[in-house]
Amino acid sequence: LEVQAARLAAATSNSDDIAELEGQLATMESHVDGDYGAFVAADMHFHQTIAGAADNALLEDLLQSIRSLIRVWVERGLNDSDHARVACTEHRAVLEALRDHDADAAASAMSTHMDSARRLLLGFLDTSAA
């Protein structure tokens, strides 16, 4: 769903959406070394902005519901600056593709980010279950 949202947003995002994404990424970057709660909040808002920019209410609602369900796991899973820096780099790639209105690049960058996030979450779940 996130990949599809990025693909759609590449075609429909506007300068206000890009400015909002830049602000959220700046917040993430300013918290890579500590305040992971603020980092995760900005991360969630970044993704919700993309969903809104995709101009598809059903997709936006689905992503918001899913994000609400997994937020606690994301907050617990992100607890070091290395992972935060990787996430910022991946978000930057998504943002640049959206700015260029390149749907394929946006989808590819989001897919890379989702793979990374999945590995982080699964790693956290594996260690918390042990």
JSON list of C-alpha atoms in Angstrom, two decimals, residues 5-19 21 49-55 94-102 106:
[
{"chain": "A", "resi": 5, "resn": "ALA", "atom": "CA", "xyz": [0.71, 5.59, -2.36]},
{"chain": "A", "resi": 6, "resn": "ALA", "atom": "CA", "xyz": [4.18, 6.82, -3.35]},
{"chain": "A", "resi": 7, "resn": "ARG", "atom": "CA", "xyz": [3.53, 5.95, -6.99]},
{"chain": "A", "resi": 8, "resn": "LEU", "atom": "CA", "xyz": [0.24, 7.89, -7.00]},
{"chain": "A", "resi": 9, "resn": "ALA", "atom": "CA", "xyz": [1.66, 10.81, -5.01]},
{"chain": "A", "resi": 10, "resn": "ALA", "atom": "CA", "xyz": [4.41, 11.27, -7.59]},
{"chain": "A", "resi": 11, "resn": "ALA", "atom": "CA", "xyz": [1.74, 12.26, -10.08]},
{"chain": "A", "resi": 12, "resn": "THR", "atom": "CA", "xyz": [-0.48, 14.30, -7.78]},
{"chain": "A", "resi": 13, "resn": "SER", "atom": "CA", "xyz": [1.75, 15.90, -5.12]},
{"chain": "A", "resi": 14, "resn": "ASN", "atom": "CA", "xyz": [2.12, 19.66, -5.12]},
{"chain": "A", "resi": 15, "resn": "SER", "atom": "CA", "xyz": [4.57, 22.17, -3.67]},
{"chain": "A", "resi": 16, "resn": "ASP", "atom": "CA", "xyz": [2.72, 22.23, -0.33]},
{"chain": "A", "resi": 17, "resn": "ASP", "atom": "CA", "xyz": [3.01, 18.44, -0.03]},
{"chain": "A", "resi": 18, "resn": "ILE", "atom": "CA", "xyz": [6.73, 18.60, -0.84]},
{"chain": "A", "resi": 19, "resn": "ALA", "atom": "CA", "xyz": [7.28, 21.37, 1.71]},
{"chain": "A", "resi": 21, "resn": "LEU", "atom": "CA", "xyz": [7.55, 16.25, 3.57]},
{"chain": "A", "resi": 49, "resn": "THR", "atom": "CA", "xyz": [1.39, 13.14, 3.97]},
{"chain": "A", "resi": 50, "resn": "ILE", "atom": "CA", "xyz": [2.31, 10.88, 1.06]},
{"chain": "A", "resi": 51, "resn": "ALA", "atom": "CA", "xyz": [-0.95, 8.98, 1.48]},
{"chain": "A", "resi": 52, "resn": "GLY", "atom": "CA", "xyz": [-2.86, 12.26, 1.42]},
{"chain": "A", "resi": 53, "resn": "ALA", "atom": "CA", "xyz": [-0.94, 13.49, -1.61]},
{"chain": "A", "resi": 54, "resn": "ALA", "atom": "CA", "xyz": [-1.88, 10.28, -3.44]},
{"chain": "A", "resi": 55, "resn": "ASP", "atom": "CA", "xyz": [-5.41, 11.72, -3.60]},
{"chain": "A", "resi": 94, "resn": "VAL", "atom": "CA", "xyz": [11.32, 8.98, -1.69]},
{"chain": "A", "resi": 95, "resn": "LEU", "atom": "CA", "xyz": [11.09, 12.75, -1.31]},
{"chain": "A", "resi": 96, "resn": "GLU", "atom": "CA", "xyz": [13.43, 13.39, -4.25]},
{"chain": "A", "resi": 97, "resn": "ALA", "atom": "CA", "xyz": [11.42, 11.06, -6.49]},
{"chain": "A", "resi": 98, "resn": "LEU", "atom": "CA", "xyz": [8.19, 12.80, -5.48]},
{"chain": "A", "resi": 99, "resn": "ARG", "atom": "CA", "xyz": [9.74, 16.21, -6.12]},
{"chain": "A", "resi": 100, "resn": "ASP", "atom": "CA", "xyz": [10.71, 14.98, -9.60]},
{"chain": "A", "resi": 101, "resn": "HIS", "atom": "CA", "xyz": [7.23, 13.49, -10.15]},
{"chain": "A", "resi": 102, "resn": "ASP", "atom": "CA", "xyz": [8.92, 10.20, -11.02]},
{"chain": "A", "resi": 106, "resn": "ALA", "atom": "CA", "xyz": [9.06, 6.89, -5.92]}
]
